[in-house]
Every structure is written in structure tokens, then in C-alpha cells.
Coordinates of C-alpha atoms in Angstrom, one line a residue:
Chain A
X124 CA -29.0 24.9 -38.0
X125 CA -31.0 21.9 -36.9
X126 CA -32.7 21.2 -33.6
X127 CA -32.6 17.8 -32.0
X128 CA -36.0 17.3 -30.4
X129 CA -37.2 14.8 -27.8
X130 CA -39.8 12.4 -29.2
X131 CA -41.0 11.3 -25.8
X132 CA -41.1 12.7 -22.3
X133 CA -38.6 11.3 -19.9
X134 CA -35.4 11.8 -18.0
X135 CA -32.1 12.4 -19.7
X136 CA -30.2 9.2 -18.8
X137 CA -27.0 9.9 -20.8
X138 CA -25.6 12.7 -22.9
X139 CA -23.3 10.9 -25.3
X140 CA -21.8 13.9 -27.2
X141 CA -20.1 17.1 -26.1
X142 CA -20.5 20.7 -27.4
X143 CA -18.2 21.1 -30.4
X144 CA -18.3 17.4 -31.4
X145 CA -18.9 16.5 -35.0
X146 CA -21.9 14.2 -35.4
X147 CA -23.2 12.3 -38.4
X148 CA -26.9 12.1 -39.3
X149 CA -28.4 9.3 -37.3
X150 CA -25.8 9.5 -34.5
X151 CA -27.1 9.3 -31.0
X152 CA -27.0 12.6 -29.1
X153 CA -28.7 11.7 -25.8
X154 CA -30.4 8.6 -24.4
X155 CA -33.8 9.3 -22.7
X156 CA -35.2 7.0 -20.1
X157 CA -38.8 6.7 -19.2
X158 CA -40.9 4.0 -17.6
X159 CA -38.3 1.3 -17.9
X160 CA -37.6 2.2 -21.6
X161 CA -34.5 3.7 -23.0
X162 CA -34.8 5.7 -26.2
X163 CA -31.8 7.1 -28.0
X164 CA -32.3 10.5 -29.6
X165 CA -30.3 10.9 -32.8
X166 CA -29.2 13.9 -34.8
X167 CA -31.2 14.2 -38.0
X168 CA -28.4 16.0 -39.9
X169 CA -24.7 16.0 -39.7
X170 CA -22.8 18.9 -38.3
X171 CA -21.2 20.2 -35.1
X172 CA -23.0 20.3 -31.8
X173 CA -23.4 24.0 -31.2
X174 CA -25.4 23.8 -28.0
X175 CA -26.6 21.1 -25.6
X176 CA -29.8 22.2 -23.9
X177 CA -30.0 19.4 -21.4
X178 CA -28.0 17.8 -18.6
X179 CA -28.1 14.2 -17.4
X180 CA -30.9 13.8 -15.0
X181 CA -33.1 16.6 -16.5
X182 CA -36.7 15.9 -17.3
X183 CA -37.8 16.7 -20.9
X184 CA -41.2 16.8 -22.4
X185 CA -42.0 15.6 -25.9
X186 CA -41.0 18.3 -28.3
X187 CA -38.4 19.9 -26.1
X188 CA -35.2 20.9 -27.8
X189 CA -32.3 18.8 -26.7
X190 CA -29.4 20.1 -28.8
X191 CA -28.7 22.4 -31.7
X192 CA -26.6 21.1 -34.6
X193 CA -24.9 23.6 -36.9
Chain B
X44 CA -54.8 -15.9 9.4
X45 CA -52.2 -13.1 9.4
X46 CA -53.0 -10.1 11.5
X47 CA -50.9 -7.8 9.4
X48 CA -49.4 -7.7 5.9
X49 CA -46.9 -5.3 4.4
X50 CA -47.4 -4.7 0.6
X51 CA -44.0 -4.3 -1.0
X52 CA -45.3 -2.8 -4.2
X53 CA -47.1 0.2 -5.6
X54 CA -49.9 1.1 -8.1
X55 CA -52.9 -1.0 -8.9
X56 CA -51.5 -4.2 -7.5
X57 CA -50.8 -2.7 -4.1
X58 CA -54.5 -1.5 -4.0
X59 CA -55.6 -4.9 -5.2
X60 CA -53.9 -6.7 -2.3
X61 CA -55.1 -4.1 0.3
X62 CA -58.7 -4.7 -0.9
X63 CA -58.6 -8.4 0.0
X64 CA -56.7 -7.8 3.2
X65 CA -59.4 -5.3 4.3
X66 CA -62.1 -7.8 3.6
X67 CA -60.3 -10.4 5.8
X68 CA -59.7 -7.8 8.6
X69 CA -55.9 -7.9 8.1
X70 CA -54.0 -4.7 9.0
X71 CA -52.3 -3.3 5.8
X72 CA -48.9 -1.6 5.7
X73 CA -48.0 0.3 2.5
X74 CA -44.6 1.5 1.5
X75 CA -44.0 4.3 -1.0
X76 CA -41.3 6.3 -2.7
X77 CA -41.2 10.1 -2.6
X78 CA -42.7 10.2 -6.1
X79 CA -45.7 8.1 -5.0
X80 CA -46.6 10.1 -1.9
X81 CA -50.0 11.2 -3.4
X82 CA -50.8 7.6 -4.5
X83 CA -54.1 5.9 -3.7
X84 CA -52.4 2.8 -2.1
X85 CA -50.7 5.1 0.4
X86 CA -54.1 6.6 1.5
X87 CA -55.9 3.3 1.6
X88 CA -53.5 1.2 3.7
X89 CA -53.9 1.3 7.5
X90 CA -50.3 2.6 7.8
X91 CA -47.9 3.9 5.2
X92 CA -44.1 4.3 5.3
X93 CA -41.8 6.4 3.1
X94 CA -39.0 4.2 2.0
X95 CA -36.9 6.4 -0.3
X96 CA -36.5 8.5 -3.4
X97 CA -38.4 7.9 -6.7
X98 CA -35.9 5.5 -8.3
X99 CA -36.8 1.9 -7.6
X100 CA -33.2 1.0 -6.6
X101 CA -33.5 3.4 -3.8
X102 CA -37.0 2.6 -2.7
X103 CA -39.1 -0.4 -3.9
X104 CA -36.0 -2.5 -4.5
X105 CA -34.3 -1.5 -1.2
X106 CA -34.5 -4.8 0.7
X107 CA -32.9 -3.5 3.9
X108 CA -35.3 -0.6 4.1
X109 CA -38.4 -2.7 3.4
X110 CA -37.4 -5.2 6.1
X111 CA -36.8 -2.4 8.5
X112 CA -40.3 -1.1 7.9
X113 CA -41.8 -4.6 8.2
X114 CA -40.1 -5.0 11.6
X115 CA -41.0 -1.5 12.8
X116 CA -44.7 -2.0 11.8
X117 CA -44.7 -5.6 13.1
X118 CA -45.8 -7.0 9.8
X119 CA -46.3 -10.8 10.0
X120 CA -46.1 -11.2 6.2
X121 CA -45.0 -9.4 3.1
X122 CA -47.0 -9.5 -0.2
X123 CA -44.6 -8.7 -3.1
X124 CA -47.2 -8.2 -5.8
X125 CA -45.7 -8.7 -9.3
X126 CA -42.4 -7.2 -10.7
X127 CA -40.1 -5.4 -8.3
X128 CA -39.0 -7.9 -5.5
X129 CA -41.6 -10.6 -6.3
X130 CA -39.1 -12.9 -7.9
X131 CA -36.0 -11.8 -6.0
X132 CA -34.3 -14.8 -4.3
X133 CA -32.4 -12.6 -1.8
X134 CA -35.6 -10.9 -0.7
X135 CA -37.5 -14.2 -0.2
X136 CA -34.5 -15.6 1.8
X137 CA -34.2 -12.4 3.8
X138 CA -37.9 -12.5 4.8
X139 CA -37.4 -16.1 6.0
X140 CA -34.3 -15.2 8.0
X141 CA -36.2 -12.4 9.7
X142 CA -39.2 -14.5 10.5
X143 CA -41.5 -12.7 8.2
X144 CA -43.6 -14.8 5.9
X145 CA -42.9 -14.1 2.2
X146 CA -46.3 -14.5 0.4
X147 CA -45.0 -16.6 -2.5
X148 CA -43.0 -19.8 -3.1
X149 CA -39.8 -20.5 -1.2
X150 CA -36.5 -19.1 -2.6
X151 CA -35.5 -22.5 -4.1
X152 CA -38.5 -22.5 -6.4
X153 CA -37.9 -18.9 -7.5
X154 CA -34.2 -19.8 -8.1
X155 CA -35.1 -22.9 -10.2
X156 CA -37.6 -21.0 -12.4
X157 CA -35.7 -17.7 -12.4
X158 CA -33.1 -19.1 -14.8
X159 CA -35.0 -19.9 -18.0
X160 CA -32.3 -22.4 -18.9
X161 CA -32.6 -24.2 -15.6
X162 CA -36.4 -24.1 -15.9
X163 CA -36.2 -25.7 -19.3
X164 CA -34.2 -28.6 -17.9
X165 CA -36.5 -29.0 -14.9
X166 CA -39.6 -29.0 -17.1
X167 CA -38.0 -31.5 -19.5
X168 CA -37.3 -33.8 -16.6
X169 CA -40.8 -33.4 -15.3
X170 CA -42.1 -34.6 -18.7
X171 CA -43.4 -31.2 -19.9
X172 CA -42.8 -30.4 -23.6
X173 CA -40.2 -27.7 -24.2
X174 CA -39.4 -25.6 -27.3
X175 CA -36.6 -27.1 -29.3
X176 CA -33.4 -25.2 -28.5
X177 CA -30.2 -25.1 -26.5
X178 CA -30.0 -26.6 -23.1
X179 CA -26.7 -24.9 -22.3
X180 CA -25.6 -21.3 -22.3
X181 CA -24.2 -20.0 -25.6
X182 CA -21.0 -18.2 -24.8
X183 CA -20.3 -16.2 -28.0
X184 CA -22.0 -14.7 -30.9
X185 CA -20.1 -17.0 -33.3
X186 CA -21.5 -20.1 -31.5
X187 CA -25.0 -18.6 -31.6
X188 CA -24.6 -18.4 -35.3
X189 CA -23.6 -22.0 -35.6
X190 CA -26.5 -23.2 -33.5
X191 CA -29.0 -21.0 -35.2
X192 CA -28.0 -22.6 -38.5
X193 CA -28.5 -26.0 -37.0
X194 CA -32.1 -25.4 -35.9
X195 CA -32.8 -23.0 -38.7
X196 CA -34.0 -19.4 -38.8
X197 CA -36.0 -17.7 -37.5
X198 CA -34.8 -18.3 -34.0
X199 CA -35.5 -16.6 -30.7
X200 CA -32.4 -15.3 -28.9
X201 CA -33.1 -15.1 -25.2
X202 CA -31.4 -14.0 -22.0
X203 CA -31.7 -16.8 -19.4
X204 CA -32.4 -14.2 -16.6
X205 CA -34.5 -11.9 -18.8
X206 CA -38.0 -10.8 -18.2
X207 CA -40.6 -8.3 -19.3
X208 CA -39.5 -8.7 -22.9
X209 CA -36.0 -7.4 -22.2
X210 CA -33.1 -9.4 -23.5
X211 CA -35.0 -11.3 -26.1
X212 CA -35.2 -10.9 -29.9
X213 CA -36.3 -12.8 -33.0
X214 CA -33.4 -13.2 -35.4
X215 CA -33.8 -14.1 -39.0
X216 CA -30.3 -14.4 -40.4
X217 CA -26.5 -14.7 -39.7
X218 CA -26.0 -11.0 -40.0
X219 CA -28.6 -10.2 -37.3
X220 CA -27.6 -12.9 -34.9
X221 CA -24.2 -11.4 -34.1
X222 CA -25.5 -7.9 -33.5
X223 CA -28.5 -9.2 -31.5
X224 CA -26.4 -11.5 -29.4
X225 CA -24.1 -8.7 -28.3
X226 CA -26.9 -6.1 -27.6
X227 CA -29.2 -8.5 -25.8
X228 CA -26.5 -10.0 -23.6
X229 CA -25.4 -6.5 -22.7
X230 CA -29.0 -5.4 -21.8
X231 CA -29.6 -8.6 -19.8
X232 CA -26.4 -8.0 -17.9
X233 CA -27.4 -4.4 -17.2
X234 CA -31.0 -5.1 -16.2
X235 CA -30.7 -8.5 -14.5
X236 CA -27.0 -8.8 -13.6
X237 CA -26.6 -11.9 -15.8
X238 CA -26.0 -11.9 -19.6
X239 CA -26.3 -15.7 -20.2
X240 CA -27.9 -16.3 -23.5
X241 CA -29.6 -19.3 -25.2
X242 CA -31.6 -20.0 -28.3
X243 CA -35.1 -21.4 -28.9
X244 CA -36.7 -22.2 -32.2
X245 CA -39.5 -19.7 -33.2
X246 CA -42.8 -21.5 -33.0
X247 CA -44.7 -20.1 -36.0
X248 CA -48.2 -18.7 -35.5
X249 CA -48.0 -19.4 -31.8
X250 CA -50.5 -18.3 -29.2
X251 CA -49.4 -17.5 -25.6
X252 CA -51.5 -19.5 -23.2
X253 CA -50.8 -20.0 -19.5
X254 CA -52.1 -22.1 -16.7
X255 CA -52.9 -20.6 -13.3
X256 CA -51.8 -22.8 -10.4
X257 CA -52.4 -22.7 -6.7
X258 CA -50.4 -24.9 -4.3
X259 CA -50.5 -25.3 -0.6
X260 CA -47.7 -26.4 1.8
X261 CA -49.3 -29.9 2.1
X262 CA -48.7 -31.1 -1.4
X263 CA -52.0 -30.1 -2.9
X264 CA -51.9 -28.4 -6.3
X265 CA -54.9 -27.1 -8.2
X266 CA -55.1 -25.5 -11.6
X267 CA -57.5 -22.6 -12.3
X268 CA -57.7 -23.1 -16.0
X269 CA -56.0 -21.1 -18.7
X270 CA -55.5 -17.6 -19.9
X271 CA -54.9 -16.5 -23.5
X272 CA -52.4 -13.6 -23.5
X273 CA -51.2 -13.5 -27.1
X274 CA -51.9 -9.8 -27.9
X275 CA -48.6 -8.2 -27.0
X276 CA -46.5 -5.2 -27.9
X277 CA -42.7 -5.1 -27.1
X278 CA -43.2 -8.7 -25.8
X279 CA -45.5 -7.4 -23.1
X280 CA -49.2 -8.3 -22.8
X281 CA -51.9 -5.8 -23.8
X282 CA -55.1 -7.9 -23.8
X283 CA -55.7 -11.1 -21.9
X284 CA -58.7 -13.4 -21.6
X285 CA -59.9 -16.5 -20.0
X286 CA -60.5 -19.1 -21.1
X287 CA -58.4 -19.3 -24.2
X288 CA -60.4 -19.4 -27.5
X289 CA -57.7 -21.5 -29.1
X290 CA -57.7 -24.6 -26.9
X291 CA -59.8 -27.7 -27.5
X292 CA -61.1 -29.3 -24.3
X293 CA -58.6 -32.1 -24.8
X294 CA -55.6 -29.7 -25.0
X295 CA -57.0 -27.6 -22.1
X296 CA -56.9 -30.8 -19.9
X297 CA -53.5 -31.9 -21.2
X298 CA -51.9 -28.5 -20.5
X299 CA -53.5 -28.3 -17.0
X300 CA -52.3 -31.8 -16.2
X301 CA -48.8 -30.9 -17.4
X302 CA -48.7 -27.7 -15.3
X303 CA -49.9 -29.5 -12.2
X304 CA -47.3 -32.2 -12.7
X305 CA -44.6 -29.6 -13.2
X306 CA -45.6 -27.8 -10.0
X307 CA -45.5 -31.0 -8.0
X308 CA -42.1 -31.9 -9.4
X309 CA -40.6 -28.7 -7.9
X310 CA -42.7 -28.9 -4.7
X311 CA -44.1 -25.5 -5.6
X312 CA -46.1 -23.5 -3.1
X313 CA -48.5 -20.6 -3.4
X314 CA -49.8 -19.1 -6.6
X315 CA -47.9 -19.5 -9.8
X316 CA -48.3 -19.5 -13.6
X317 CA -46.9 -21.8 -16.2
X318 CA -46.7 -20.1 -19.6
X319 CA -46.8 -22.1 -22.8
X320 CA -46.7 -21.4 -26.5
X321 CA -49.4 -23.3 -28.4
X322 CA -49.4 -23.7 -32.1
X323 CA -52.5 -24.0 -34.3
X324 CA -52.2 -27.7 -34.3
X325 CA -52.7 -27.7 -30.5
X326 CA -49.0 -28.6 -29.8
X327 CA -47.9 -26.9 -26.6
X328 CA -44.4 -26.0 -25.3
X329 CA -43.2 -24.8 -21.9
X330 CA -42.2 -21.1 -22.1
X331 CA -41.5 -20.1 -18.5
X332 CA -42.9 -20.2 -15.0
X333 CA -43.9 -17.0 -13.1
X334 CA -43.5 -17.6 -9.4
X335 CA -45.9 -14.9 -8.3
X336 CA -49.3 -13.4 -8.9
X337 CA -49.7 -12.3 -12.5
X338 CA -50.9 -8.9 -13.8
X339 CA -53.7 -10.7 -15.6
X340 CA -54.9 -12.7 -12.6
X341 CA -58.3 -10.9 -12.6
X342 CA -59.6 -12.7 -15.7
X343 CA -59.1 -16.0 -13.8
X344 CA -60.9 -14.6 -10.7
X345 CA -63.8 -13.5 -12.9
X346 CA -64.4 -16.9 -14.5
X347 CA -63.8 -19.0 -11.4
X348 CA -65.1 -16.8 -8.6
X349 CA -61.9 -17.4 -6.6
X350 CA -60.0 -14.5 -5.0
X351 CA -56.4 -15.4 -5.8
X352 CA -55.0 -13.0 -3.2
X353 CA -57.1 -14.6 -0.5
X354 CA -55.9 -18.0 -1.5
X355 CA -52.3 -16.8 -1.5
X356 CA -52.7 -15.4 2.0
X357 CA -54.2 -18.7 3.2
X358 CA -51.6 -21.0 1.8
X359 CA -48.8 -18.7 2.9
X360 CA -50.3 -18.9 6.5
X361 CA -50.1 -22.7 6.2
X362 CA -53.7 -23.5 5.7
X363 CA -54.6 -26.5 3.5
X364 CA -56.4 -25.6 0.3
X365 CA -60.1 -26.1 1.1
X366 CA -61.0 -26.0 -2.6
X367 CA -60.9 -29.2 -4.6
X368 CA -60.3 -29.5 -8.3
X369 CA -63.8 -30.7 -8.9
X370 CA -65.2 -27.6 -7.1
X371 CA -63.7 -25.4 -9.9
X372 CA -65.4 -24.7 -13.2
X373 CA -65.3 -22.1 -15.9
X374 CA -68.2 -19.6 -15.6
X375 CA -68.5 -17.4 -18.7
X376 CA -65.7 -15.4 -20.3
X377 CA -63.5 -12.5 -19.1
X378 CA -61.2 -10.2 -20.9
X379 CA -58.7 -7.7 -19.5
X380 CA -57.3 -4.7 -21.4
X381 CA -54.2 -3.0 -19.9
X382 CA -54.3 0.7 -20.1
X383 CA -50.7 2.0 -20.7
X384 CA -49.6 5.7 -20.5
X385 CA -47.9 5.6 -23.8
X386 CA -48.2 6.7 -27.4
X387 CA -50.6 4.2 -29.1
X388 CA -48.5 4.0 -32.3
X389 CA -44.8 4.2 -31.2
X390 CA -45.4 2.7 -27.7
X391 CA -43.1 5.4 -26.2
X392 CA -44.0 6.2 -22.6
X393 CA -46.1 9.3 -22.0
X394 CA -45.7 10.6 -18.4
X395 CA -47.7 13.6 -17.4
X396 CA -50.7 14.7 -15.4
X397 CA -54.2 13.2 -15.9
X398 CA -56.5 16.1 -16.2
X399 CA -59.7 14.1 -16.6
X400 CA -60.7 10.5 -15.9
X401 CA -64.0 9.0 -16.7
X402 CA -64.6 5.3 -16.2
X403 CA -67.3 3.1 -17.6
X404 CA -69.5 1.5 -15.0
X405 CA -71.6 -1.6 -15.2
X406 CA -72.2 -4.9 -13.4
X407 CA -69.9 -6.7 -15.8
X408 CA -67.0 -4.2 -15.5
X409 CA -64.2 -4.4 -13.0
X410 CA -61.5 -1.7 -12.6
X411 CA -58.1 -2.5 -11.1
X412 CA -56.7 1.0 -11.3
X413 CA -54.0 3.2 -9.8
X414 CA -55.1 6.6 -11.1
X415 CA -57.6 9.4 -10.5
X416 CA -58.2 12.8 -11.9
X417 CA -55.2 15.2 -11.3
X418 CA -53.0 12.3 -10.7
X419 CA -49.4 12.7 -12.0
X420 CA -47.9 9.8 -13.9
X421 CA -44.1 10.0 -13.3
X422 CA -41.5 8.6 -15.6
X423 CA -40.0 6.3 -12.9
X424 CA -42.2 3.2 -13.1
X425 CA -44.1 0.9 -15.4
X426 CA -46.4 2.6 -17.9
X427 CA -49.4 0.4 -17.0
X428 CA -51.8 2.7 -15.1
X429 CA -55.0 0.7 -15.1
X430 CA -56.7 -2.6 -16.1
X431 CA -60.2 -2.8 -17.5
X432 CA -61.8 -6.2 -16.9
X433 CA -65.1 -7.2 -18.5
X434 CA -67.2 -10.3 -18.3
X435 CA -69.8 -12.0 -20.5
X436 CA -71.7 -15.2 -20.5
X437 CA -70.0 -16.0 -23.8
X438 CA -66.8 -14.7 -25.5
X439 CA -69.0 -12.8 -28.0
X440 CA -70.8 -11.0 -25.2
X441 CA -67.5 -10.2 -23.4
X442 CA -66.0 -8.8 -26.7
X443 CA -69.1 -6.5 -27.1
X444 CA -68.9 -5.5 -23.5
X445 CA -65.2 -4.7 -23.9
X446 CA -65.9 -2.6 -27.0
X447 CA -68.5 -0.6 -25.2
X448 CA -66.5 -0.1 -22.1
X449 CA -63.5 1.1 -24.1
X450 CA -65.6 3.6 -25.9
X451 CA -66.8 5.0 -22.6
X452 CA -63.3 5.1 -21.1
X453 CA -61.7 8.5 -21.0
X454 CA -58.3 9.6 -19.9
X455 CA -57.2 13.1 -20.7
X456 CA -53.9 14.9 -20.2
X457 CA -51.6 12.1 -21.2
X458 CA -51.3 9.8 -24.2
X459 CA -52.7 6.3 -23.6
X460 CA -53.1 3.1 -25.7
X461 CA -56.9 3.4 -25.6
X462 CA -57.0 4.1 -29.4
X463 CA -55.0 0.9 -30.0
X464 CA -57.3 -1.1 -27.7
X465 CA -60.3 0.2 -29.6
X466 CA -58.7 -0.7 -32.9
X467 CA -58.0 -4.2 -31.7
X468 CA -61.5 -5.0 -30.6
X469 CA -62.8 -4.0 -34.0
X470 CA -60.5 -6.4 -35.9
X471 CA -62.3 -9.5 -37.2
X472 CA -59.4 -11.8 -36.2
X473 CA -59.9 -10.7 -32.6
X474 CA -63.6 -11.2 -32.7
X475 CA -62.9 -14.7 -34.1
X476 CA -60.3 -15.4 -31.4
X477 CA -57.5 -15.7 -33.9
X478 CA -55.1 -13.9 -31.6
X479 CA -51.5 -15.0 -32.3
X480 CA -48.6 -13.4 -30.6
X481 CA -47.9 -11.6 -33.9
X482 CA -51.4 -10.0 -33.8
X483 CA -50.3 -6.3 -33.3
X484 CA -47.6 -6.6 -35.9
X485 CA -49.9 -8.3 -38.3
X486 CA -53.0 -6.3 -38.0
X487 CA -52.0 -2.9 -36.6
X488 CA -48.4 -1.9 -37.3
X489 CA -48.5 -3.1 -40.8
X490 CA -51.2 -0.6 -41.7
X491 CA -49.5 2.5 -40.2

């Protein structure tokens, strides 16, 4: 089980996967938006998306868990 | 002079404009979003109006709402600051239609300079040197590849309507050009509503040097010398200074003359800046014109003693410039450091609450600042939260003053770029004035 973690604070602009999806390592899971900058957050390991911890529009802090990959 | 001015902006620049208005006994009207309710500009203006939710599209870019407030508060003029609506043609036109003075050039000038491609043509016709590149839009990635091979890599791929570093990318080979074309055209379309792309040759070892202009409605154009703004991250400026340590007196004069000539060619009015790239052989090339007050205007104010906002108000009101070119001279050296709420290594934004703020104070220090202790930095706006401006009789003295001021500058609770700024001032190339646009890549990122 791997956690996908936010590497900056910001709003969740887009969630680009669904729970149950298969993702590859390096594939974008969500796109964060903060201060006119968009940062895609990618899965660090391949697997299926077990749980999405955020919704579009949520605010996340650096270090918050965004998704769990199994 | 105007009796009332609405400031269609936020943060430090709104406070900056309010300050000059107060000195001139002009009634100030602030606007703010829900997220900015506790902001200093809201408290300092004579009147403040809520214009909508946090997102800029629903507040600071809401033309209808801002015009409504301007009418309700009987504002005679609107100062747009920088960014937001400052270079928005529709807004400038709308102000004119409503009989409210837009403090800036007329919408034609904004239009002409708003398209980088059109600006290239205009400048070429005015006799200003431009960077070798395409004079027409490049419609497809394939054609970008063909043209890139003609002028030779590396090339700069640019969105004609881009700004703030968005929609531009240096490309080194065929493989990169296709990918970069698609992604930058897409981003430019998304951000600026226009994905037109063009190509310029990369000027190697270039410095970014710009000329400050001031023009009245009676055909008078003055230059207020140059600013060196080469130290950048993500194509956005981090440290700016005046005058440029690169230019010889001869180049300084040639660039100023070219800039004045260009402004006259387009019948420019109000404050504006022409940006150039200058190589180490003193060749200079037109980059773009900013038809507004610049973030880094304080360094020019510090070396000339001129309040640029006051001059903007006067010429917008229709007054003739009372200054003459011969009245102006460079007095000492000024450097500005932009304080960003961001990670100093990755440059990722760092919103949050400022728990403690300590500012260095001295006669040679100026703060243009939007924050205070317990102030919350939201994720909705630009990460620049403050500007530290220092002066010295010489560049060496200004550099020492900057170093000391940065060491005494303390912001707690969020990440800021202060560690990066402190690193920069310790680098010999900075002390020596060898500040190319590649400075941060060359001296900072490479060592991480």
C-alpha cells in the first residue's frame, strides 16, 4: 500500500483518476492549484486506486494524504 | 487633480497607490474579495467595497462589479496597479465609455503591445532592434520544427499573448519542440484565451534590462533610466536593481533613446516599460512592452527621487509633464528583493498563516509590503507578499545593505524564498554584477 502525498499546499483543482482505476508509477492522480501555479501530483508506484481522500475544491496542506494506492 | 481614485488591485501595490493618493489628498476607494477582507489595503483606504468571492474571476477580474463600485463611490479615476486588469483592453475601454479615467495608456496602445507578435512588428517599424525570429504566427508543431531548424537551436517558443512566464519555453531539439508547442499553446489558450505561438532565437548569456518611460497626453516622453532584472525563477523576477551594472554609458543612452522613440511611435501615454535582452557585447533587442506600472518600479523611484504613481496620476489627469529630461539623473544605486511565499528550492507556493514578522529598519531601507503578523496568505493570488528595497551610494554599498537587511528579515509560519535571496547575495557573480537571466539555474539549482 502506498500513499500519494501533496508536496505543496493548495486547492485540489482536478482529480484525474477514480477509485478502482489502475495507475502506473508516475501517472497523475490529482492536479493541485496554488497561487497561479498548477502542480500535478503523481502516483509513486503502480497499483489500483484504493481510496481518494480529497475532492475537487478541497484545500490540502503539504504532506496531506491525497490517495491510497494498493 | 482627481478628487477620488478607485484602486482595482490588492496587496502591496494597492497600498502603494493609496499612499501617494493620501499624500495628494485624493480620496481612496479600495475593492476586495472575501479572502482579502482582513487585508491592510482594505483598512487603509478611505472606503472599501467587497466585490466578490476569493477567485479572481469572480472579484478582481469582474469588470462589471468594479465599474459598479466606481460609480457608486463616485470615483473619478481607476488605478489598475499591475497584473489583474492592468493590461485588459476591455476594461480600459469600459472605463472610457463610463467616463471614468483609466490611469494608464489608451486601449489601442495596450492592444498593440498586448500581442507580442504585433509588438515585434511595431518596434521593428519604429527602428528598435528585435530578436531574430518569426514575424507571423506558427500554426502547427510541425512548422515550429521547420522554423526552429532554420534559425538553429536553442530557440524560445512563446505565446503571443503570454505573460508572467506562462506559455514560454526554451527548446533544444526537434523532439522537445513538438511537445513544448502543444503544451504551451494549450496553456496560453487556457490562461490568456489565445494560443497563438511564435519563435525567437535564444540570446545566449543575456541580461534582462528595461527602460522606464513616462509620457503625457501632450506628446512629451521621458525616460527614467534602466533597471536590471535578470535574476529570475520560472521566468519571473526575483531581484531587480537600478541602474544596470551591465550597461556602458553609451548603451544606456542608446537604449533610452530607442525606448523613447518607440513610445512616441505608438503615441504612448502614462507610465510604461520597454524590456530588452542585452548580450555581453552590449547588443540589445526588444523583448516586450509593459503598459502599466511595474512591480519593480521602486528601484527607479529610489535612484531618481520621482514618485511614479504621482506622475501617473498627473498625466492621466491631463497635466503636462513638468519634469524635463535634463532634470533627471541617477543618484546612487537601488536593489529590490521580492519576498515570495514559496519553497526556496522547488519554488512551490506555500500558503499559510504568518505567525511572526520582523522587518529590518534603516534609512536606506524601504518596505512595500502586504503582510503583518497573524496575516493569512491564501492560495488564491500571486505568491509575492513583500518587496524589500535598499539603497546605497554605490552598487557595492547597496549589495552590503541588502545582505544585512535580508539577514534581519524574519517571516515565520510559512515558507519563503528568504534563504534563496540570502544565497544569491553571497555569490561572487552577483557581487560583481554578472547577473545573466540564467543566474539561478547556473549558480543555485545546479548545486542542489
